[in-house]
Coordinates of C-alpha atoms in Angstrom, one line a residue:
X1 CA 1.2 11.3 7.6
X2 CA 3.3 12.4 10.6
X3 CA 1.1 10.5 13.1
X4 CA 3.4 10.7 16.1
X5 CA 3.7 7.9 18.6
X6 CA 1.7 8.6 21.7
X7 CA 3.0 5.8 23.9
X8 CA 5.0 7.4 26.7
X9 CA 6.2 3.9 27.7
X10 CA 7.6 3.3 24.2
X11 CA 9.3 6.7 24.1
X12 CA 10.6 6.3 27.6
X13 CA 12.0 2.9 26.7
X14 CA 13.6 4.3 23.6
X15 CA 15.3 7.1 25.5
X16 CA 16.5 4.6 28.2
X17 CA 18.0 2.3 25.6
X18 CA 19.8 5.1 23.9
X19 CA 21.3 6.1 27.2
X20 CA 22.4 2.5 27.8
X21 CA 25.7 0.8 26.8
X22 CA 26.6 0.7 23.1
X23 CA 27.5 -3.0 23.2
X24 CA 25.7 -6.3 22.7
X25 CA 23.8 -6.9 25.9
X26 CA 21.3 -9.6 26.9
X27 CA 20.3 -7.5 29.9
X28 CA 19.2 -4.8 27.4
X29 CA 17.2 -7.5 25.6
X30 CA 15.4 -8.6 28.7
X31 CA 14.7 -4.9 29.6
X32 CA 13.2 -4.5 26.1
X33 CA 11.1 -7.6 26.4
X34 CA 9.9 -6.7 29.9
X35 CA 9.0 -3.0 29.2
X36 CA 8.0 -3.0 25.6
X37 CA 6.9 -6.5 24.4
X38 CA 5.4 -8.1 27.5
X39 CA 2.6 -10.4 26.5
X40 CA 2.0 -8.8 23.1
X41 CA 3.8 -11.5 21.0
X42 CA 3.2 -14.9 19.6
X43 CA 6.4 -16.4 21.2
X44 CA 6.9 -17.7 24.7
X45 CA 9.4 -15.8 26.9
X46 CA 12.0 -18.5 26.4
X47 CA 11.6 -18.3 22.6
X48 CA 11.8 -14.5 22.7
X49 CA 15.1 -14.7 24.7
X50 CA 16.5 -17.3 22.4
X51 CA 15.7 -15.1 19.3
X52 CA 17.3 -12.1 21.0
X53 CA 20.4 -14.2 21.9
X54 CA 20.7 -15.2 18.2
X55 CA 20.7 -11.5 17.2
X56 CA 23.4 -10.8 19.8
X57 CA 25.6 -13.6 18.6
X58 CA 25.1 -12.9 14.9
X59 CA 25.9 -9.2 15.4
X60 CA 29.2 -9.6 17.2
X61 CA 31.4 -9.1 14.0
X62 CA 29.6 -5.8 13.4
X63 CA 29.6 -4.3 17.0
X64 CA 30.2 -0.6 16.9
X65 CA 29.3 -0.2 13.2
X66 CA 27.0 2.7 12.3
X67 CA 24.3 1.7 9.8
X68 CA 21.9 4.0 8.0
X69 CA 18.5 2.9 6.8
X70 CA 15.5 4.8 5.5
X71 CA 11.7 4.5 5.1
X72 CA 8.7 6.7 4.5
X73 CA 7.0 8.4 7.4
X74 CA 4.1 6.3 8.6
X75 CA 3.1 5.2 12.1
X76 CA 4.8 1.8 11.7
X77 CA 8.1 3.2 10.7
X78 CA 8.0 5.9 13.4
X79 CA 7.7 3.0 15.9
X80 CA 10.7 1.3 14.3
X81 CA 12.8 4.5 14.2
X82 CA 11.9 5.7 17.7
X83 CA 11.6 2.4 19.6
X84 CA 13.0 -0.6 17.7
X85 CA 16.1 1.0 16.3
X86 CA 17.3 2.1 19.8
X87 CA 16.4 -1.3 21.2
X88 CA 18.4 -3.0 18.4
X89 CA 21.4 -0.8 19.1
X90 CA 21.4 -1.5 22.8
X91 CA 20.9 -5.3 22.2
X92 CA 23.4 -5.8 19.4
X93 CA 25.9 -2.9 19.6
X94 CA 25.1 -2.0 16.0
X95 CA 24.2 1.7 15.9
X96 CA 21.1 2.1 13.7
X97 CA 20.0 5.5 12.3
X98 CA 16.6 4.9 10.8
X99 CA 15.6 8.0 8.8
X100 CA 12.0 8.9 8.1
X101 CA 11.3 10.9 4.9
X102 CA 8.5 11.2 2.3
X103 CA 7.8 8.2 0.1
X104 CA 8.7 10.2 -3.0
X105 CA 12.1 11.1 -1.4
X106 CA 12.7 7.4 -0.6
X107 CA 12.3 6.5 -4.3
X108 CA 14.5 9.5 -5.3
X109 CA 17.3 8.4 -2.9
X110 CA 17.0 4.8 -4.2
X111 CA 17.2 6.0 -7.8
X112 CA 20.2 8.1 -7.1
X113 CA 22.0 5.2 -5.5
X114 CA 21.1 3.1 -8.5
X115 CA 22.5 5.7 -10.9
X116 CA 25.6 6.7 -9.0
X117 CA 26.6 3.5 -7.3
X118 CA 27.3 5.5 -4.2
X119 CA 26.1 3.8 -0.9
X120 CA 23.6 6.4 0.3
X121 CA 21.7 4.0 2.6
X122 CA 22.5 0.5 3.7
X123 CA 18.9 -0.6 3.4
X124 CA 15.6 0.9 2.1
X125 CA 12.0 0.2 3.0
X126 CA 10.5 0.8 -0.4
X127 CA 7.3 -0.5 -1.9
X128 CA 7.2 -3.8 -3.7
X129 CA 5.8 -1.7 -6.6
X130 CA 9.4 -1.5 -7.6
X131 CA 9.7 -5.3 -8.0
X132 CA 9.8 -5.0 -11.8
X133 CA 12.5 -2.4 -11.6
X134 CA 14.7 -4.4 -9.2
X135 CA 14.3 -7.6 -11.2
X136 CA 15.2 -5.9 -14.5
X137 CA 18.1 -3.8 -13.5
X138 CA 19.8 -6.3 -11.3
X139 CA 21.1 -3.7 -8.8
X140 CA 19.3 -5.1 -5.8
X141 CA 20.6 -8.1 -3.8
X142 CA 18.4 -11.1 -4.6
X143 CA 17.6 -12.2 -1.1
X144 CA 17.1 -15.9 -2.0
X145 CA 20.7 -16.2 -3.1
X146 CA 22.0 -13.9 -0.3
X147 CA 20.4 -15.9 2.4
X148 CA 21.9 -19.1 1.0
X149 CA 25.3 -17.6 0.3
X150 CA 27.0 -14.4 1.7
X151 CA 24.2 -13.7 4.2
X152 CA 23.8 -17.2 5.5
X153 CA 25.6 -16.5 8.7
X154 CA 23.3 -13.5 9.4
X155 CA 20.0 -15.1 8.4
X156 CA 17.9 -16.0 11.4
X157 CA 16.8 -19.6 11.8
X158 CA 13.4 -18.2 13.1
X159 CA 12.9 -15.9 10.1
X160 CA 10.1 -18.2 8.8
X161 CA 9.5 -16.8 5.4
X162 CA 6.4 -18.9 5.0
X163 CA 4.8 -16.9 7.8
X164 CA 5.0 -13.6 5.8
X165 CA 1.8 -12.8 3.9
X166 CA 3.3 -10.6 1.2
X167 CA 6.3 -12.5 -0.2
X168 CA 4.4 -13.4 -3.4
X169 CA 4.5 -9.6 -4.2
X170 CA 8.3 -9.3 -3.6
X171 CA 9.2 -12.4 -5.7
X172 CA 10.1 -11.8 -9.3
X173 CA 9.2 -14.0 -12.3
X174 CA 12.5 -15.7 -11.8
X175 CA 11.3 -17.1 -8.5
X176 CA 13.7 -15.2 -6.4
X177 CA 12.9 -13.0 -3.4
X178 CA 14.2 -9.5 -3.8
X179 CA 12.5 -7.7 -0.9
X180 CA 11.5 -8.7 2.7
X181 CA 8.0 -7.3 3.7
X182 CA 8.1 -4.9 6.6
X183 CA 4.6 -3.4 6.6
X184 CA 1.6 -4.1 4.5
X185 CA -1.7 -2.2 4.1
X186 CA -4.6 -2.4 1.6
X187 CA -6.9 0.3 0.3
X188 CA -10.4 -0.5 1.3
X189 CA -13.8 1.1 1.2
X190 CA -14.5 3.0 4.4
X191 CA -17.9 4.2 5.6
X192 CA -19.8 5.5 8.7
X193 CA -21.5 2.3 9.8
X194 CA -23.6 4.2 12.3
X195 CA -25.0 6.6 9.7
X196 CA -25.7 3.8 7.2
X197 CA -27.7 2.0 9.9
X198 CA -29.6 5.1 11.0
X199 CA -33.3 4.2 10.3
X200 CA -34.2 7.8 9.2
X201 CA -31.4 7.9 6.7
X202 CA -32.2 4.4 5.4
X203 CA -35.8 5.3 4.8
X204 CA -34.9 8.6 3.1
X205 CA -32.3 6.9 0.9
X206 CA -34.7 4.1 -0.1
X207 CA -37.4 6.6 -1.0
X208 CA -35.1 8.8 -3.1
X209 CA -33.1 6.1 -4.9
X210 CA -35.3 3.1 -4.8
X211 CA -32.8 0.6 -3.3
X212 CA -31.3 0.0 0.1
X213 CA -28.5 2.1 1.7
X214 CA -25.6 -0.2 2.1
X215 CA -22.0 -1.0 1.0
X216 CA -21.8 0.0 -2.7
X217 CA -20.8 -2.8 -5.0
X218 CA -20.3 -0.5 -8.0
X219 CA -19.4 3.1 -8.7
X220 CA -23.0 4.0 -9.6
X221 CA -24.1 3.2 -6.0
X222 CA -21.1 5.0 -4.5
X223 CA -22.1 8.1 -6.4
X224 CA -25.7 8.0 -5.2
X225 CA -24.5 7.6 -1.6
X226 CA -22.0 10.5 -2.0
X227 CA -24.8 12.7 -3.3
X228 CA -27.1 11.6 -0.6
X229 CA -24.9 12.5 2.3
X230 CA -23.2 15.7 0.9
X231 CA -24.6 18.8 2.5
X232 CA -26.3 17.1 5.4
X233 CA -25.7 18.4 8.9
X234 CA -25.0 15.5 11.3
X235 CA -23.8 16.0 14.9
X236 CA -23.4 19.7 14.3
X237 CA -21.1 19.3 11.3
X238 CA -21.6 19.7 7.6
X239 CA -21.1 16.3 6.0
X240 CA -19.4 15.2 2.8
X241 CA -20.1 12.0 0.8
X242 CA -16.6 11.5 -0.4
X243 CA -13.0 12.2 0.6
X244 CA -10.0 12.3 -1.8
X245 CA -7.1 14.5 -2.7
X246 CA -6.0 16.3 -5.8
X247 CA -2.9 18.4 -5.3
X248 CA -0.3 18.1 -8.1
X249 CA 2.2 16.1 -6.0
X250 CA 3.9 12.7 -6.3
X251 CA 1.2 11.2 -4.1
X252 CA -1.4 12.1 -6.8
X253 CA 0.3 9.5 -9.0
X254 CA -0.1 6.8 -6.4
X255 CA -3.8 7.7 -6.2
X256 CA -4.2 6.4 -9.7
X257 CA -1.5 3.7 -10.1
X258 CA -2.6 2.1 -6.8
X259 CA -5.2 0.2 -8.8
X260 CA -7.7 3.0 -9.4
X261 CA -7.7 2.2 -13.1
X262 CA -8.0 -1.5 -12.5
X263 CA -11.0 -0.9 -10.2
X264 CA -12.6 1.1 -13.0
X265 CA -12.0 -1.9 -15.3
X266 CA -9.2 -0.5 -17.5
X267 CA -6.9 -3.6 -17.6
X268 CA -7.1 -7.3 -18.2
X269 CA -8.2 -10.1 -15.9
X270 CA -5.5 -11.8 -13.8
X271 CA -4.2 -12.1 -10.3
X272 CA -2.2 -10.6 -8.7
X273 CA -2.1 -8.3 -11.7
X274 CA -3.9 -8.1 -15.1
X275 CA -2.2 -9.8 -18.0
X276 CA -1.2 -8.9 -20.6
X277 CA -2.4 -5.3 -19.7
X278 CA -1.9 -4.3 -16.1
X279 CA -3.4 -1.5 -13.9
X280 CA -1.0 1.0 -15.4
X281 CA -2.2 0.3 -18.9
X282 CA 1.1 -1.3 -19.8
X283 CA 1.0 -4.3 -22.1
X284 CA 3.7 -7.0 -22.0
X285 CA 4.4 -9.8 -24.4
X286 CA 4.8 -13.5 -23.6
X287 CA 8.4 -12.8 -22.4
X288 CA 7.2 -10.1 -19.9
X289 CA 8.7 -7.4 -22.1
X290 CA 6.7 -4.1 -22.0
X291 CA 5.4 -3.4 -25.5
X292 CA 3.3 -0.3 -25.1
X293 CA 1.1 1.9 -23.0
X294 CA -1.0 3.8 -25.6
X295 CA -3.9 2.1 -27.4
X296 CA -2.1 2.2 -30.8
X297 CA 0.5 -0.2 -29.3
X298 CA -2.0 -2.3 -27.4
X299 CA -1.8 -0.5 -24.1
X300 CA -4.8 1.0 -22.3
X301 CA -3.5 4.1 -20.4
X302 CA -5.5 6.4 -22.7
X303 CA -8.4 4.0 -23.3
X304 CA -12.1 4.8 -22.7
X305 CA -12.0 3.0 -19.4
X306 CA -9.1 5.1 -18.2
X307 CA -10.8 8.3 -19.2
X308 CA -13.9 7.2 -17.3
X309 CA -11.8 6.5 -14.2
X310 CA -10.2 9.9 -14.2
X311 CA -13.5 11.7 -14.9
X312 CA -15.2 10.0 -12.1
X313 CA -12.5 10.9 -9.6
X314 CA -12.6 14.5 -10.7
X315 CA -16.4 14.7 -10.5
X316 CA -16.5 13.2 -7.0
X317 CA -13.7 15.4 -5.7
X318 CA -15.4 18.6 -7.0
X319 CA -19.0 17.8 -6.1
X320 CA -18.9 15.6 -2.9
X321 CA -15.7 16.4 -1.1
X322 CA -14.6 19.1 1.3
X323 CA -13.4 22.1 -0.8
X324 CA -9.9 21.8 0.8
X325 CA -9.4 18.3 -0.5
X326 CA -8.5 19.5 -4.0
X327 CA -5.4 21.1 -2.5
X328 CA -4.3 18.2 -0.3
X329 CA -1.7 15.4 -0.7
X330 CA -2.0 11.8 0.4
X331 CA -0.6 12.4 3.8
X332 CA -2.8 15.4 4.4
X333 CA -6.0 13.8 3.3
X334 CA -5.6 10.5 5.0
X335 CA -6.5 11.5 8.6
X336 CA -9.5 13.7 7.5
X337 CA -12.2 11.0 8.0
X338 CA -11.1 10.8 11.6
X339 CA -12.5 14.4 12.1
X340 CA -16.0 12.9 11.8
X341 CA -17.6 14.7 8.8
X342 CA -17.0 12.2 6.0
X343 CA -19.7 9.6 5.2
X344 CA -17.6 7.3 3.0
X345 CA -14.3 7.1 1.1
X346 CA -13.8 5.0 -2.0
X347 CA -10.5 3.7 -0.8
X348 CA -9.0 4.2 2.6
X349 CA -5.3 3.2 2.9
X350 CA -5.5 1.1 6.0
X351 CA -2.3 2.7 7.4
X352 CA -4.7 5.5 8.4
X353 CA -6.7 3.1 10.7
X354 CA -4.2 4.0 13.5
X355 CA -5.3 7.7 13.6
X356 CA -9.0 6.7 13.2
X357 CA -8.7 4.5 16.3
X358 CA -7.2 7.4 18.2
X359 CA -10.1 9.8 17.3
X360 CA -13.0 10.3 19.7
X361 CA -15.0 11.7 16.8
X362 CA -15.3 8.4 15.1
X363 CA -15.0 5.9 18.0
X364 CA -17.7 5.0 20.5
X365 CA -17.1 5.3 24.2
X366 CA -16.7 1.5 24.6
X367 CA -13.8 1.6 22.1
X368 CA -15.7 0.2 19.2
X369 CA -15.6 2.1 15.9
X370 CA -18.5 4.1 14.3
X371 CA -17.1 3.1 10.9
X372 CA -16.3 -0.1 9.0
X373 CA -14.0 -1.3 6.2
X374 CA -15.2 -3.3 3.2
X375 CA -14.0 -4.1 -0.3
X376 CA -14.0 -1.0 -2.6
X377 CA -16.7 -0.9 -5.3
X378 CA -15.7 -1.3 -8.9
X379 CA -16.4 0.7 -12.1
X380 CA -18.6 -0.1 -15.1
X381 CA -15.7 -1.6 -17.2
X382 CA -14.7 -4.0 -14.4
X383 CA -15.2 -7.8 -15.0
X384 CA -15.0 -10.8 -12.6
X385 CA -11.4 -11.9 -12.4
X386 CA -9.9 -8.5 -12.6
X387 CA -7.9 -6.9 -9.8
X388 CA -10.2 -5.4 -7.2
X389 CA -7.8 -3.3 -5.1
X390 CA -4.3 -2.3 -4.1
X391 CA -2.1 -3.5 -1.3
X392 CA 1.0 -1.6 -0.3
X393 CA 3.9 -3.9 0.8
X394 CA 6.7 -1.7 2.1
X395 CA 9.8 -4.0 2.0
X396 CA 13.4 -4.1 3.0
X397 CA 15.6 -3.8 0.0
X398 CA 19.4 -3.9 0.0
X399 CA 21.4 -2.6 -3.0
X400 CA 24.4 -4.4 -4.6
X401 CA 26.3 -1.1 -4.1
X402 CA 26.1 -1.5 -0.3
X403 CA 29.4 -3.1 1.0
X404 CA 28.9 -6.7 2.2
X405 CA 29.6 -6.0 5.9
X406 CA 27.1 -3.1 6.0
X407 CA 24.6 -5.2 4.0
X408 CA 24.8 -7.9 6.6
X409 CA 24.4 -5.6 9.5
X410 CA 21.4 -3.9 7.8
X411 CA 19.9 -7.3 7.1
X412 CA 20.1 -8.1 10.8
X413 CA 18.1 -5.0 11.6
X414 CA 15.5 -5.8 8.9
X415 CA 15.0 -9.2 10.4
X416 CA 14.8 -7.8 14.0
X417 CA 12.0 -5.3 13.2
X418 CA 10.0 -8.1 11.4
X419 CA 10.8 -10.8 13.9
X420 CA 8.1 -12.9 15.7
X421 CA 9.3 -11.4 19.0
X422 CA 8.3 -7.9 18.0
X423 CA 5.8 -8.2 15.2
X424 CA 2.6 -8.4 17.1
X425 CA 3.5 -5.3 19.1
X426 CA 4.6 -3.5 16.0
X427 CA 1.3 -4.4 14.3
X428 CA -0.5 -3.3 17.4
X429 CA 0.9 0.2 17.0
X430 CA 0.8 0.6 13.2
X431 CA -1.9 -1.9 12.1
X432 CA 0.2 -2.9 9.0
X433 CA 0.1 -6.8 9.1
X434 CA 2.9 -8.8 7.6
X435 CA 2.8 -12.2 9.4
X436 CA 0.1 -14.9 9.3
X437 CA 0.9 -15.7 13.0
X438 CA 0.3 -12.0 14.0
X439 CA -3.0 -11.7 12.1
X440 CA -4.3 -14.9 13.7
X441 CA -2.9 -14.2 17.2
X442 CA -5.1 -14.2 20.3
X443 CA -4.2 -10.5 20.7
X444 CA -5.9 -9.5 17.5
X445 CA -8.8 -11.8 18.1
X446 CA -9.4 -9.8 21.3
X447 CA -8.9 -6.5 19.4
X448 CA -10.8 -7.3 16.3
X449 CA -14.1 -5.6 17.2
X450 CA -12.2 -2.3 17.8
X451 CA -10.8 -2.3 14.2
X452 CA -13.8 -2.1 12.0
X453 CA -13.3 -5.2 9.9
X454 CA -9.5 -4.9 9.4
X455 CA -8.7 -8.1 11.1
X456 CA -11.5 -10.0 9.5
X457 CA -10.3 -8.8 6.1
X458 CA -6.7 -9.9 6.7
X459 CA -7.9 -13.3 8.0
X460 CA -10.1 -13.9 4.9
X461 CA -9.1 -15.3 1.5
X462 CA -10.2 -12.0 0.0
X463 CA -6.9 -10.3 1.1
X464 CA -5.0 -12.1 -1.7
X465 CA -7.0 -10.3 -4.3
X466 CA -5.5 -6.9 -3.3
X467 CA -2.1 -6.6 -4.8
X468 CA 0.7 -4.1 -5.4
X469 CA 2.0 -2.9 -8.8
X470 CA 3.3 -5.9 -10.7
X471 CA 6.2 -6.6 -13.0
X472 CA 4.8 -5.0 -16.1
X473 CA 6.4 -1.7 -14.9
X474 CA 10.0 -1.7 -16.1
X475 CA 11.2 1.4 -14.2
X476 CA 9.0 2.6 -11.4
X477 CA 10.9 5.8 -10.4
X478 CA 11.0 7.1 -14.0
X479 CA 7.4 6.1 -14.9
X480 CA 5.7 7.0 -11.6
X481 CA 6.7 10.7 -11.8
X482 CA 4.9 10.9 -15.2
X483 CA 1.6 10.0 -13.6
X484 CA 1.3 12.8 -11.1
X485 CA 2.5 15.4 -13.6
X486 CA 0.0 14.5 -16.3
X487 CA -2.9 13.5 -14.1
X488 CA -2.4 16.8 -12.3
X489 CA -3.2 18.6 -15.5
X490 CA -6.5 16.8 -15.6
X491 CA -7.3 17.4 -12.0
X492 CA -6.5 21.2 -12.3
X493 CA -8.5 21.5 -15.6
X494 CA -5.5 22.4 -17.6
X495 CA -6.4 19.5 -19.9
X496 CA -9.3 17.2 -20.3
X497 CA -8.9 13.6 -19.1
X498 CA -8.3 12.2 -22.6
X499 CA -5.7 14.8 -23.4
X500 CA -3.8 14.2 -20.1
X501 CA -3.9 10.5 -20.6
X502 CA -2.8 10.7 -24.2
X503 CA 0.2 12.7 -23.0
X504 CA 0.8 10.3 -20.1
X505 CA 1.0 7.2 -22.3
X506 CA 3.2 8.9 -24.9
X507 CA 5.6 10.0 -22.1
X508 CA 5.7 6.5 -20.7
X509 CA 6.5 5.1 -24.2
X510 CA 9.3 7.7 -24.6
X511 CA 10.9 6.3 -21.4
X512 CA 10.4 2.7 -22.5
X513 CA 11.8 3.5 -25.9
X514 CA 14.9 4.9 -24.3
X515 CA 15.3 1.8 -22.2
X516 CA 14.9 -0.3 -25.3
X517 CA 17.6 1.6 -27.2
X518 CA 20.0 1.6 -24.3
X519 CA 19.6 -2.1 -23.8
X520 CA 20.4 -1.8 -20.1
X521 CA 17.6 -4.2 -19.0
X522 CA 18.7 -6.9 -21.5
X523 CA 16.2 -9.4 -22.5
X524 CA 13.8 -8.3 -19.8
X525 CA 13.5 -4.7 -21.0
X526 CA 10.9 -3.0 -23.2
X527 CA 10.4 -4.1 -26.8
X528 CA 7.8 -1.7 -28.2
X529 CA 5.1 -2.9 -30.6
X530 CA 4.8 -1.2 -34.0
X531 CA 2.0 1.3 -34.0
X532 CA -1.4 0.2 -35.2
X533 CA -4.6 2.1 -35.1
X534 CA -6.4 2.3 -31.7
X535 CA -9.4 0.8 -33.5
X536 CA -7.4 -2.3 -34.3
X537 CA -6.6 -2.9 -30.7
X538 CA -10.1 -2.0 -29.5
X539 CA -11.4 -4.8 -31.7
X540 CA -9.1 -7.4 -30.0
X541 CA -10.2 -9.4 -26.9
X542 CA -9.5 -7.8 -23.5
X543 CA -7.9 -4.5 -22.8
X544 CA -8.0 -1.9 -24.3
X545 CA -11.8 -2.0 -24.2
X546 CA -14.1 0.0 -26.5
X547 CA -16.3 2.7 -24.9
X548 CA -19.7 1.6 -23.5
X549 CA -22.7 3.4 -24.7
X550 CA -24.0 3.7 -21.2
X551 CA -21.4 4.2 -18.4
X552 CA -24.1 4.5 -15.7
X553 CA -24.8 0.9 -14.7
X554 CA -27.6 0.0 -12.3
X555 CA -26.5 0.8 -8.8
X556 CA -26.1 -2.1 -6.4
X557 CA -25.4 -2.3 -2.6
X558 CA -25.0 -5.1 -0.1
X559 CA -25.4 -5.5 3.7
X560 CA -22.1 -5.0 5.5
X561 CA -22.9 -7.7 8.0
X562 CA -23.7 -10.3 5.3
X563 CA -20.5 -9.3 3.5
X564 CA -18.3 -10.0 6.5
X565 CA -20.0 -13.4 6.9
X566 CA -19.0 -14.2 3.3
X567 CA -15.4 -13.5 4.2
X568 CA -15.5 -16.2 6.9
X569 CA -16.9 -19.0 4.6

């Protein structure tokens, strides 16, 4: 994304702190609180200073130690790297190097450390999508036991785990917490509220399609709206009715595993993830052991609903998106709606709200947005009770291969950057909420009308229905790379959707079969079903589901303002 911090105050503070003394210093803490935090916090000044004093005291055994941590490059982590890491160094005397690299590179480094046992980084911010991997391999410190045992002396009394909104996603089936949420964002439907309320457009749409222009509830309505806006000239720009990306790149895999297939209706009912078949199409047995991904083992990765999901994405990319979108990655495509020529996007990762807010093209002069966020529409195979969307929970993860003293120092930093003292300010910059107290703070009550529904969404019960990848996935690094490679063949036209998905599920089963033979995940690892015919499984209840005779359901839209009211009930 490479959305650089624009706060000269923040950058000036960071440079000032770097130039300061490299030892624990309450004066540095007060300077940080004065110049960076100010009133943008949920704590009183006395409570802020008490929290900082705890960090200073807990860090004394580690003064002078140099710690290396890593995360992907998004606005939130840039703020941590450029502002919070230097502040932590000045306050505690622990020198933090917070590297920013691509998300795929983070996973690769993590995988290398798992395989080699070499301590590459002292802590990682990696997605909770890896929870199934961490739980099964046992190579990550289980934080529940760490906080009660070896890490008790470096676990803040003000950590307040109950205040975090994403810990259910970083807790494994054994009830243990494996990762601490650091930033969290959903993918939601995004649209130009001003255009949707334009009386001329509303009348034209109603005359052409026979129903009201509004927030699409299903994919049929989304497609009509995409067709309606594509090719129009608005404010001197040619407009497109959809935005997406299609380059054969690791981020193309996330585009699909981040609940696209579930939104289409591929998996089973269940929250936070479908059971026994999840949004990757992987089926598990009653012991949470993966048993297959292809239909002939009871999986759904190559099912009719999955083919429908891929074909729709390709159609909309080709027919309703800017021509350059097909050659873009996640980070390149994300900021494009901020340029002002996109009417809607099926899912907007809300980490991109920060560049939207900074764009004059999509913001009014009074600071309110010309756009809004709403729940994404669902496909024709979707049923009530199924997962409706994805939520990314980037979380602090500490490997067992990290020496204990380094793990303790890194754990202090992880708690600092998610502490109540700094969390409101960090959320103000990156808009990736992790704490209930931050979401409900007076600061975000005042800012809510400038954020297009983001605050209302995170304050509503609806937010719990958006969830990360669950525990059906036994080895995220190995399986995730298969998605972008195979889906890329469908996006490029090298294979049709069914052929690409047949290969994808076969490749996933090859990996799971190797894991089963190796036995390295013990009783938690894959135990593949014997092959049956696809028809046998299609006749069983739930996923995989047989093809529908008509995949074009009756389009349906709702009023955005009525939708937001329903969130508050």
